[in-house]
PDB file of C-alpha atoms in Angstrom:
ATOM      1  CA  UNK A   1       0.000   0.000   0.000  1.00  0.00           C
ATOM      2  CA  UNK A   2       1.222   3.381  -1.038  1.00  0.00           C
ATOM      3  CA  UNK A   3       2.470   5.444   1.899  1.00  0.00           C
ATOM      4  CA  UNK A   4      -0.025   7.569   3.501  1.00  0.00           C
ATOM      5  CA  UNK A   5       0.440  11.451   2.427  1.00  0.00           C
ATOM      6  CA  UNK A   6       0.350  13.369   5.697  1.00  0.00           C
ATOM      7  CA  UNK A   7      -0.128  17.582   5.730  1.00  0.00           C
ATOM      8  CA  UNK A   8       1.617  18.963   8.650  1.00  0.00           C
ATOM      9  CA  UNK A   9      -0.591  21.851  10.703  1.00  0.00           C
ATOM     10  CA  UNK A  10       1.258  24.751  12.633  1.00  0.00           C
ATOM     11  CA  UNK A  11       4.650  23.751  11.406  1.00  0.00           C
ATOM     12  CA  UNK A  12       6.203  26.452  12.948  1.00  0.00           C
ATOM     13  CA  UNK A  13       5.007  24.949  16.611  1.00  0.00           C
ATOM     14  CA  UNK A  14       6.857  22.421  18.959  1.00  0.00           C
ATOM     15  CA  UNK A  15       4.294  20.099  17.886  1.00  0.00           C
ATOM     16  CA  UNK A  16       4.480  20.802  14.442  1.00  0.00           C
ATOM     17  CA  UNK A  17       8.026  19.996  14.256  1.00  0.00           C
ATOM     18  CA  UNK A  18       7.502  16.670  16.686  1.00  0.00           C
ATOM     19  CA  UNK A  19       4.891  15.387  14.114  1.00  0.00           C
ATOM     20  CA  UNK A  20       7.252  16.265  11.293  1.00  0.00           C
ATOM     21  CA  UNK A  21       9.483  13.983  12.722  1.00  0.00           C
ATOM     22  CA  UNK A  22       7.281  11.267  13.533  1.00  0.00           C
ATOM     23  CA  UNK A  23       5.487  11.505  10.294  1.00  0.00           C
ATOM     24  CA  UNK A  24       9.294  11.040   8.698  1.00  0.00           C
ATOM     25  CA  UNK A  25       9.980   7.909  10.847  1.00  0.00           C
ATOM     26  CA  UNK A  26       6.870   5.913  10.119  1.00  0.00           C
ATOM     27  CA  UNK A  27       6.629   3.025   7.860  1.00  0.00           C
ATOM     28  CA  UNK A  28       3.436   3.885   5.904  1.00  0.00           C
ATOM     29  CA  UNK A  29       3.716   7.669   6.023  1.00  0.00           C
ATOM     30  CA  UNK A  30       5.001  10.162   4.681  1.00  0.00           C
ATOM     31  CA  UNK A  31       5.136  13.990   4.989  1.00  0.00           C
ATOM     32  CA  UNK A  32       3.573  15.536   2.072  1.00  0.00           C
ATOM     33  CA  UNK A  33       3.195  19.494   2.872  1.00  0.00           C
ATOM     34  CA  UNK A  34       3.439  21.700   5.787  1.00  0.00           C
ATOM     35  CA  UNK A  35       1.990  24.737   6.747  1.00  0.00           C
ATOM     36  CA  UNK A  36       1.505  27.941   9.057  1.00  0.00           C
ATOM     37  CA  UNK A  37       0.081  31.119  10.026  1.00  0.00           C
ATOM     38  CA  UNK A  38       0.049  33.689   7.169  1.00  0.00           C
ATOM     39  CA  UNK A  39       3.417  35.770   8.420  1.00  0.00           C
ATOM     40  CA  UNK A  40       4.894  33.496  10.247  1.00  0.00           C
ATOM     41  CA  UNK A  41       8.682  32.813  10.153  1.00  0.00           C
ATOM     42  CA  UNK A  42       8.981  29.792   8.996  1.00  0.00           C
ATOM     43  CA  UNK A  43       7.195  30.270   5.971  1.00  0.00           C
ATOM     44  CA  UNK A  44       9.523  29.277   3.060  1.00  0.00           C
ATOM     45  CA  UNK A  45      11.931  27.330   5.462  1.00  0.00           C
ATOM     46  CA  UNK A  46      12.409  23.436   4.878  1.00  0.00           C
ATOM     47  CA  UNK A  47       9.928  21.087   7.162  1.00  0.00           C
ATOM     48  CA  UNK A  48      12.775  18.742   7.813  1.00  0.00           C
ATOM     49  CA  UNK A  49      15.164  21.421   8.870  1.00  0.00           C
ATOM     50  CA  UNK A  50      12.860  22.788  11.733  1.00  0.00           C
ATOM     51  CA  UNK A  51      11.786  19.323  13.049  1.00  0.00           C
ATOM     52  CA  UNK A  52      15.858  19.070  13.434  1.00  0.00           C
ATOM     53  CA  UNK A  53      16.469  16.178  11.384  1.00  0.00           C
ATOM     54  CA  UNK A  54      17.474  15.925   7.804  1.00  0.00           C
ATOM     55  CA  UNK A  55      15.994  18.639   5.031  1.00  0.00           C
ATOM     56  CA  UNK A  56      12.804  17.327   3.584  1.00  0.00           C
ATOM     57  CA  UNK A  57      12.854  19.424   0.496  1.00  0.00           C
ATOM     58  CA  UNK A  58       9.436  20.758   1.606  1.00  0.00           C
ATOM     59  CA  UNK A  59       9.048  24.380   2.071  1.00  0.00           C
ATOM     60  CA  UNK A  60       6.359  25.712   4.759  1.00  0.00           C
ATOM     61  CA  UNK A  61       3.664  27.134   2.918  1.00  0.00           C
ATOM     62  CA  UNK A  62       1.283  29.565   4.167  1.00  0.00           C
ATOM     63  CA  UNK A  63      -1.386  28.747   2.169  1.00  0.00           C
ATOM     64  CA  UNK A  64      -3.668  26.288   3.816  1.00  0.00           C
ATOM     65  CA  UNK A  65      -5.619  25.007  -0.022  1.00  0.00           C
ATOM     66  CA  UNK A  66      -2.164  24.354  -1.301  1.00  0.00           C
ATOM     67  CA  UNK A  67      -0.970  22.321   1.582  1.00  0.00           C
ATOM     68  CA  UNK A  68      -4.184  20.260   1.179  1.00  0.00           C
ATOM     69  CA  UNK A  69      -3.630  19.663  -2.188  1.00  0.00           C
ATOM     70  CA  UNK A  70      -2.911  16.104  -2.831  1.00  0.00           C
ATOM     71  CA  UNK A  71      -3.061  15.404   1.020  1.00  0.00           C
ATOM     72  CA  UNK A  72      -4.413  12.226   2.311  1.00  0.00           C
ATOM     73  CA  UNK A  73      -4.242  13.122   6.100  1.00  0.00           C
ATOM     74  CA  UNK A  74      -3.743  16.439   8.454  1.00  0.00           C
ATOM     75  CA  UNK A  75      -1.745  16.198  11.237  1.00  0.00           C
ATOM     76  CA  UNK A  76      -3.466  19.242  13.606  1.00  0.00           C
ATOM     77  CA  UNK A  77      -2.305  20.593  17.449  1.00  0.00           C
ATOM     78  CA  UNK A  78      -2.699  24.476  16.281  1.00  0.00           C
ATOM     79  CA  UNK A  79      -5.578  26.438  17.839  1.00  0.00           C
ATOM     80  CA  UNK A  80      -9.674  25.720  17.726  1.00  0.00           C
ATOM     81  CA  UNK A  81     -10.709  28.153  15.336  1.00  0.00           C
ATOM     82  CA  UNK A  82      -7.650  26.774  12.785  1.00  0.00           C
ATOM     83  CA  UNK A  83      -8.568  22.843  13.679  1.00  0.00           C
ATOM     84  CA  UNK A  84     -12.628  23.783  13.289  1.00  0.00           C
ATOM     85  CA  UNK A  85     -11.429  25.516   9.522  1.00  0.00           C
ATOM     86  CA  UNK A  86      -9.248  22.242   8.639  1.00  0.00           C
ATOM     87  CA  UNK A  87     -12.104  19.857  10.163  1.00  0.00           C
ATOM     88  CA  UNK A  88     -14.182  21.901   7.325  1.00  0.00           C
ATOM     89  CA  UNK A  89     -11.960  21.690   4.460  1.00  0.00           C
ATOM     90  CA  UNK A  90     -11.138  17.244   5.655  1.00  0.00           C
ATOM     91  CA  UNK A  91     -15.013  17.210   5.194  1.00  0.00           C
ATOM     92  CA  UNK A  92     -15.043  18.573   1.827  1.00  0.00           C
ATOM     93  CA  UNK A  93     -11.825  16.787   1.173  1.00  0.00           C
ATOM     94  CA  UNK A  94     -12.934  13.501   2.414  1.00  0.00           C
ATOM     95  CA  UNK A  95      -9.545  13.521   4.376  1.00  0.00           C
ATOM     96  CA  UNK A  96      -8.184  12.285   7.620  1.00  0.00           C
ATOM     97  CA  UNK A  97      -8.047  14.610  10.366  1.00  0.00           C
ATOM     98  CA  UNK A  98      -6.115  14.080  14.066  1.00  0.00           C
ATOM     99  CA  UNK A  99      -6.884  16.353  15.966  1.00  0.00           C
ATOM    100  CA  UNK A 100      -4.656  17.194  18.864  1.00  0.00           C
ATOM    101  CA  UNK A 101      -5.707  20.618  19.459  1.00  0.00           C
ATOM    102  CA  UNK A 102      -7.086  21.695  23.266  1.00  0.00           C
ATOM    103  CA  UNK A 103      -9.295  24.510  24.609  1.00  0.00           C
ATOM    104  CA  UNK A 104     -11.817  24.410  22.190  1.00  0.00           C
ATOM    105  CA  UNK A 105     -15.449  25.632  22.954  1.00  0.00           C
ATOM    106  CA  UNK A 106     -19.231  23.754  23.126  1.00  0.00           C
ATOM    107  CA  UNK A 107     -19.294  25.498  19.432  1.00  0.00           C
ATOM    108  CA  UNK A 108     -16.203  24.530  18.404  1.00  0.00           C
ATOM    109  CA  UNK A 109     -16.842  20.492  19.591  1.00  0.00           C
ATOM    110  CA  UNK A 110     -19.733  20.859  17.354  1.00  0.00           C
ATOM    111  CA  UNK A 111     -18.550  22.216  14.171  1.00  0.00           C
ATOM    112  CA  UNK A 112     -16.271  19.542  14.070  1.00  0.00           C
ATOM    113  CA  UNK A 113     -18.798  17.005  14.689  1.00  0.00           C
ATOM    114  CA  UNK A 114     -20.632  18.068  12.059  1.00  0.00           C
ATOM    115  CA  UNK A 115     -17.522  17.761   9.584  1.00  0.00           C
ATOM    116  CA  UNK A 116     -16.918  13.856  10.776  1.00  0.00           C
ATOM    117  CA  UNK A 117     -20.550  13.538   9.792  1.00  0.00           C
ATOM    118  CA  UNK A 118     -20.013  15.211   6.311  1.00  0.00           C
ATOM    119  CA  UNK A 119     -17.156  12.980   5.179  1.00  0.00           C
ATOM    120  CA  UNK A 120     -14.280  13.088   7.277  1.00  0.00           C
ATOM    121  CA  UNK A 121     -12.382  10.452   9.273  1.00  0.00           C
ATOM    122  CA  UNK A 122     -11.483  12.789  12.581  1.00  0.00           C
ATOM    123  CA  UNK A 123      -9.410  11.831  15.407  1.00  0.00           C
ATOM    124  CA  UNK A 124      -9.745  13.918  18.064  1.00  0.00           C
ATOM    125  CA  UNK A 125      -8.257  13.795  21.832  1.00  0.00           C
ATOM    126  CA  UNK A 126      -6.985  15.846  24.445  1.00  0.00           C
ATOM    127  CA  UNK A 127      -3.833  13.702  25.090  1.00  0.00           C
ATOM    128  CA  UNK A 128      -2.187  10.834  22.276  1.00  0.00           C
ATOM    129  CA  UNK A 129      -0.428   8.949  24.548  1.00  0.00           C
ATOM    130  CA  UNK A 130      -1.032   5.614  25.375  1.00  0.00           C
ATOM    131  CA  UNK A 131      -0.318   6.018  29.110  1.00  0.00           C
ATOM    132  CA  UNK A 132      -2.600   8.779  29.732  1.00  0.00           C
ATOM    133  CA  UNK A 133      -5.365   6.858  28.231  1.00  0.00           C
ATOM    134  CA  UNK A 134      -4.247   3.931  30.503  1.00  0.00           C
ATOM    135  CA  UNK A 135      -4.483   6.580  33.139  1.00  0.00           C
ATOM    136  CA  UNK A 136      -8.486   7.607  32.081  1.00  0.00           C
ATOM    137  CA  UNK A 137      -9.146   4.205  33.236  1.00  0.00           C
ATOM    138  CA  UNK A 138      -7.774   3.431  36.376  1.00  0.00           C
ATOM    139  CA  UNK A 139      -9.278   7.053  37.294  1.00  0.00           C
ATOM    140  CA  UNK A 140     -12.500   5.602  36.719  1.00  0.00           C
ATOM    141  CA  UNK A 141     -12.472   2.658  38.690  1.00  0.00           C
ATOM    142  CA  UNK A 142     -10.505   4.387  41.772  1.00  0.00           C
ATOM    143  CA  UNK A 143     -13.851   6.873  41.292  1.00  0.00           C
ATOM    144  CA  UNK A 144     -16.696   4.180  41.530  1.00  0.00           C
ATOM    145  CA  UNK A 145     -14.885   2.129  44.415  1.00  0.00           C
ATOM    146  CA  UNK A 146     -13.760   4.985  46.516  1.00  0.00           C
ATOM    147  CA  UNK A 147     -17.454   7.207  46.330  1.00  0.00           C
ATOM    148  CA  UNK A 148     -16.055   8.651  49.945  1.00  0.00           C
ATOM    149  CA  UNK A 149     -12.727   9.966  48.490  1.00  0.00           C
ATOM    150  CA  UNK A 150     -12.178  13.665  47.948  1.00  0.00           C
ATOM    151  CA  UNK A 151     -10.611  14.066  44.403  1.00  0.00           C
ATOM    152  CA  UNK A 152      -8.202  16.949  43.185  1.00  0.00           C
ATOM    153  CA  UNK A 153      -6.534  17.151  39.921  1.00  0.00           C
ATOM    154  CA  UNK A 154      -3.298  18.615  39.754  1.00  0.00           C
ATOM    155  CA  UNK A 155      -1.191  19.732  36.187  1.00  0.00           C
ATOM    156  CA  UNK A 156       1.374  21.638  35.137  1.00  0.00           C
ATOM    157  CA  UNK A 157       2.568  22.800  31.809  1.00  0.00           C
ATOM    158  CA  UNK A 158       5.182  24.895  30.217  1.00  0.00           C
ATOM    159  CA  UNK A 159       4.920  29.163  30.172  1.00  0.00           C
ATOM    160  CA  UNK A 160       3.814  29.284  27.157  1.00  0.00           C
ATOM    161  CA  UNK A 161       0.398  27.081  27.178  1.00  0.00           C
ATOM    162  CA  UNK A 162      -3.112  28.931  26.972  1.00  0.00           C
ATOM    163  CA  UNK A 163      -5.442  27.051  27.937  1.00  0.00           C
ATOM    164  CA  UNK A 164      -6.447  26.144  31.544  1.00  0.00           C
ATOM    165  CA  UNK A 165      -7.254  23.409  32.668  1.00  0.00           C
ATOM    166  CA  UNK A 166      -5.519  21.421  30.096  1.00  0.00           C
ATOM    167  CA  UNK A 167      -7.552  19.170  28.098  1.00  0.00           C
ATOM    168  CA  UNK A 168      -5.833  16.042  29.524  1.00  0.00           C
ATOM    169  CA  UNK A 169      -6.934  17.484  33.210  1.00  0.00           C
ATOM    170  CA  UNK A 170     -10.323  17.929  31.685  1.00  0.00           C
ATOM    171  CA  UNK A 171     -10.011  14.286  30.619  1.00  0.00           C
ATOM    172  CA  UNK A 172      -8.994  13.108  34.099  1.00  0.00           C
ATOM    173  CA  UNK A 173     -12.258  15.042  35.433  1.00  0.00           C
ATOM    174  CA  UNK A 174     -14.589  13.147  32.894  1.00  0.00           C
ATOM    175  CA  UNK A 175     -13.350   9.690  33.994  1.00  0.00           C
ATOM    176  CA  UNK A 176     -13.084  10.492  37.859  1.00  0.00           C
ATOM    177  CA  UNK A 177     -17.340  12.230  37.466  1.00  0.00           C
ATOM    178  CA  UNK A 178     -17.744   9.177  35.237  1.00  0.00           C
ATOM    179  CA  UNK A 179     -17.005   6.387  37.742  1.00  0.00           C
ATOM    180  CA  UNK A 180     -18.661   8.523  40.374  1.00  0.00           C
ATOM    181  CA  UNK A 181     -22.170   8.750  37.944  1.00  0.00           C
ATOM    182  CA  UNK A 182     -22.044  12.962  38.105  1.00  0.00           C
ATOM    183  CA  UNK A 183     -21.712  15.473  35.167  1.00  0.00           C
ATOM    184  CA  UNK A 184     -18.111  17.005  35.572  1.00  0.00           C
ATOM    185  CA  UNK A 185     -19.808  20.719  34.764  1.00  0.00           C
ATOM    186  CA  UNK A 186     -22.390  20.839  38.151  1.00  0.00           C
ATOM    187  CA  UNK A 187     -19.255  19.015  40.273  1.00  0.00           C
ATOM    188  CA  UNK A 188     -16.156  20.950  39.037  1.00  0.00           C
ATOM    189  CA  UNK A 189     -14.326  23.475  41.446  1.00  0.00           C
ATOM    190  CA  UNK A 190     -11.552  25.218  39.100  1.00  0.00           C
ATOM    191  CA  UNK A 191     -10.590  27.968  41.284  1.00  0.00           C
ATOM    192  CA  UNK A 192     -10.087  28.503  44.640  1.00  0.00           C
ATOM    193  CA  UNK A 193      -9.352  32.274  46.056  1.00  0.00           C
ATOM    194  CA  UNK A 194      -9.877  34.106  49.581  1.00  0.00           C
ATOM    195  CA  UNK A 195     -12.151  32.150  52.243  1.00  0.00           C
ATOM    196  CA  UNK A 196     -13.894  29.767  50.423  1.00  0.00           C
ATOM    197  CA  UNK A 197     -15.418  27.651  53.325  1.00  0.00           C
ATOM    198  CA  UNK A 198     -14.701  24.037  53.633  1.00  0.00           C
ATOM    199  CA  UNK A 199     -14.258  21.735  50.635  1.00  0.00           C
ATOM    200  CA  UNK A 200     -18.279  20.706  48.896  1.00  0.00           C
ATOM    201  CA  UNK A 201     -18.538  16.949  49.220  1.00  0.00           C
ATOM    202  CA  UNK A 202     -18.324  14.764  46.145  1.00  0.00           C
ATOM    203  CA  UNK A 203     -16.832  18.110  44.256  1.00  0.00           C
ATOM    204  CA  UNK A 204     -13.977  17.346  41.692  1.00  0.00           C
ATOM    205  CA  UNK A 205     -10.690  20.113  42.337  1.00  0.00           C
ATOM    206  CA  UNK A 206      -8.435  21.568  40.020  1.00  0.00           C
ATOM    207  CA  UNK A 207      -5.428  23.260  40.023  1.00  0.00           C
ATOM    208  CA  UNK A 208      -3.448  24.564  37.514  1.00  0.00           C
ATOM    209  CA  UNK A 209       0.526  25.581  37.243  1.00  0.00           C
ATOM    210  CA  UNK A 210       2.380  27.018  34.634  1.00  0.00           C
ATOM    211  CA  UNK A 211       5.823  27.330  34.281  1.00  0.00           C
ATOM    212  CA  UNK A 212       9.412  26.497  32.643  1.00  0.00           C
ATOM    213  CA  UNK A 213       9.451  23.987  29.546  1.00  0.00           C
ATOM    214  CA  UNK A 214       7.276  21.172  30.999  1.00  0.00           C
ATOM    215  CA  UNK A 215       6.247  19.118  28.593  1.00  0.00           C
ATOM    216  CA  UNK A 216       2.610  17.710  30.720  1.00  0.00           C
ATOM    217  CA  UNK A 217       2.589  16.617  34.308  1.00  0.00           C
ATOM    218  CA  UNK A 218      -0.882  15.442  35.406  1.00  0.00           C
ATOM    219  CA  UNK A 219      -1.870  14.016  38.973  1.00  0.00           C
ATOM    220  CA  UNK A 220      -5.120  12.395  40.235  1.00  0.00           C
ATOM    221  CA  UNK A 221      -5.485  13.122  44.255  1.00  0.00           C
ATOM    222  CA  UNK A 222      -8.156  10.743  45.610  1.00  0.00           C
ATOM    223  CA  UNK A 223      -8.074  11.635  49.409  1.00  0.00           C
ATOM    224  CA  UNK A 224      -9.600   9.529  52.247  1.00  0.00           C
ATOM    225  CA  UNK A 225     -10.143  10.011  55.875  1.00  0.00           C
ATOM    226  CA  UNK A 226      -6.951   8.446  56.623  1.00  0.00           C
ATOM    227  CA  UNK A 227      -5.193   7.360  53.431  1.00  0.00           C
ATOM    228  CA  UNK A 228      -4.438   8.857  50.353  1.00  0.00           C
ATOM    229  CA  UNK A 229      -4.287   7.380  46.631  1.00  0.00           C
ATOM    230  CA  UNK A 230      -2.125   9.404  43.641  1.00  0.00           C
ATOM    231  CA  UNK A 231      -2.022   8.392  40.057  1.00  0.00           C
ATOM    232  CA  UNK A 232       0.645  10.208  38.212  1.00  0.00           C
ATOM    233  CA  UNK A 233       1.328  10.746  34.507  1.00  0.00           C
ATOM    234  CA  UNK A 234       4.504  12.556  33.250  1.00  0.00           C
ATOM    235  CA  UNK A 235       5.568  13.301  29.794  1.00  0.00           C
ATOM    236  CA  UNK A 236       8.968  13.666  29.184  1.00  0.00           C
ATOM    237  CA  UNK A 237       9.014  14.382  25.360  1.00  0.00           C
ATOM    238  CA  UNK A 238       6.394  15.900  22.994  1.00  0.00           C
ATOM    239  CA  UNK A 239       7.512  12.814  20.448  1.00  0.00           C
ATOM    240  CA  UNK A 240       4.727  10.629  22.318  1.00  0.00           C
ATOM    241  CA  UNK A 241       2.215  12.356  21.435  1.00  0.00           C
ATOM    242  CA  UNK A 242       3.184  12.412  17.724  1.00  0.00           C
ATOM    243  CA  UNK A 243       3.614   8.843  18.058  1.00  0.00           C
ATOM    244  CA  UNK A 244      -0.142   8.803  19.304  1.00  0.00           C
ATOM    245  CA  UNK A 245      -0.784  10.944  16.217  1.00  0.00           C
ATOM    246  CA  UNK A 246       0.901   9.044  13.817  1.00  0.00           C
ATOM    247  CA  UNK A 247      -0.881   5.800  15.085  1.00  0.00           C
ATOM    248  CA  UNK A 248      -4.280   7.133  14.823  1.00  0.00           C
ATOM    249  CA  UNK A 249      -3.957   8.463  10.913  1.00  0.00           C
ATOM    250  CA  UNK A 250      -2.676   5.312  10.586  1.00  0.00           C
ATOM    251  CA  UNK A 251      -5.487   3.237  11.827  1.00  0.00           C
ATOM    252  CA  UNK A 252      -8.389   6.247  10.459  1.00  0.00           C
ATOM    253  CA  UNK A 253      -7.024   5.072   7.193  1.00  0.00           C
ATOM    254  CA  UNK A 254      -9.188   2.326   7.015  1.00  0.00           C
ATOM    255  CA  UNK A 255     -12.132   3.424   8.862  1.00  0.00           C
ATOM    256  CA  UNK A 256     -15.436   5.462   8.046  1.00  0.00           C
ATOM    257  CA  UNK A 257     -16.090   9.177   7.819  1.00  0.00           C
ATOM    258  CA  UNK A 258     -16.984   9.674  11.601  1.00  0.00           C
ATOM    259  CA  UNK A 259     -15.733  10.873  14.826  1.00  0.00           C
ATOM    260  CA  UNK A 260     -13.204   9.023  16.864  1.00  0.00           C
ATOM    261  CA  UNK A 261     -10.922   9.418  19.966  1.00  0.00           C
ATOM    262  CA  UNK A 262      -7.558   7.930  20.799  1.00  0.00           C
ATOM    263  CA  UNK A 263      -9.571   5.170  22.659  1.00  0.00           C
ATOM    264  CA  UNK A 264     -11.242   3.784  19.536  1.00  0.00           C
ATOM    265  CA  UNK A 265      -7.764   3.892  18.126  1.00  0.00           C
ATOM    266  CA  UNK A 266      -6.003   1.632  20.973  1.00  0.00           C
ATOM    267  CA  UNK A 267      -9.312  -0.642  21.132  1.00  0.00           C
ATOM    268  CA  UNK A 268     -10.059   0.553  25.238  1.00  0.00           C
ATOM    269  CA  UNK A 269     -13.777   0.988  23.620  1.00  0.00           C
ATOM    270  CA  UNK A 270     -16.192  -1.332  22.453  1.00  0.00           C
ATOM    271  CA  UNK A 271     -17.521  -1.539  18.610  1.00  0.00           C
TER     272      UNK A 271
END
């Protein structure tokens, strides 16, 4: 089978460049086009020279039709409107989309649900890595079988992320009000300031930090009357994720226009 021809999204990006190389690596793919922001600086600049590895012979365009061109798959961890514009054009396209981009609103969620129902093949998670969705699991379970347990969510991220809480934390949440039978919205604290009174039973905490390089700590607190459980997830290296990435355009190759998450792609949910 010909080698899957993958469009790189937000080149310019520490992601960008981390899928560039992980597109490069991986038998059945291949790195077809790359793109950015109109004015950014790595327009014109080789895709295999940024990633850090050897040059490519692909220049960064900054024109998102041409990128698409000939494209098979997109490779996306930009921003929500850019991901909601590229879920558009992978409908029209009939392309494959993974989606690794965070903070995006109720709107947003929907406009690309709408383009997996118009033709494309969308993967779409908060976190790629295979641990983390390990992780989702056991934060489930400790949930349902400790009901009495206080639970707090702890991340932190490097200095330049924007959204808060990351979408992994947001993740954790889901899975900790899922095995507790709540909706995360009515049971979420996300910000505690000044006298706030003592903790709301059954609530689910979170706390955010921000700071250095770090690539994604994340920490589940489940906290008992007189014992306390921690699950902990760190990332050392963004290449994980485009692993993830790589894996999932791999496997949407042969599935149908729909939405999926990095779940369906390692089989933890059932057909």
């Amino acid at each position: 089978m010909p080698d899957l021809k993958v469009a790189i999204a937000g080149a310019g990006g520490r992601m960008g460049a981390a899928n560039i190389k992980a597109v490069t690596a991986a038998p059945g793919l291949a790195v077809h086009s790359a793109f950015d922001r109109i004015g950014s600086p790595v327009i014109g600049k080789d895709a295999g020279t940024l990633a850090g590895i050897e040059p490519l012979d692909i220049a960064v365009l900054d024109h998102v039709e041409a990128a698409l061109a000939g494209a098979q798959a997109i490779l996306d961890f930009t921003a929500p409107a850019a991901s909601v514009a590229l879920a558009r054009l992978a409908a029209q396209r009939g392309l494959i989309h993974v989606i690794g981009t965070t903070g995006c609103s109720d709107e947003d969620e929907a406009a690309i649900r709408q383009a997996a129902r118009a033709g494309a093949r969308i993967v779409k998670d908060g976190n790629f890595s295979l641990g983390i969705n390990l992780l989702l699991g056991l934060v489930q379970k400790a949930a349902a079988e400790l009901p009495g347990f206080d639970i707090e969510i702890l991340e932190m991220h490097h200095n330049r992320k924007v959204d808060a809480p990351s979408g992994t934390a947001l993740m954790l949440g889901k899975a900790a009000a899922k095995g507790r039978g709540v909706d995360l919205g009515s049971h979420a604290v996300r910000v505690r300031d000044g006298h706030t009174g003592p903790r709301p039973t059954g609530t689910i905490g979170f706390a955010t930090l921000r700071g250095g390089n770090v690539v994604g700590d994340h920490s589940v607190i489940l906290a008992g009357p007189s014992e306390r459980i921690e699950l902990i997830h760190r990332a050392d290296n963004r290449s994980l994720f485009a692993e993830g990435a790589v894996r999932a355009a791999l496997w949407a190759r042969d599935q149908r226009p729909g939405l999926y998450s990095m779940a369906d792609v390692l089989g933890f949910t059932q057909s």
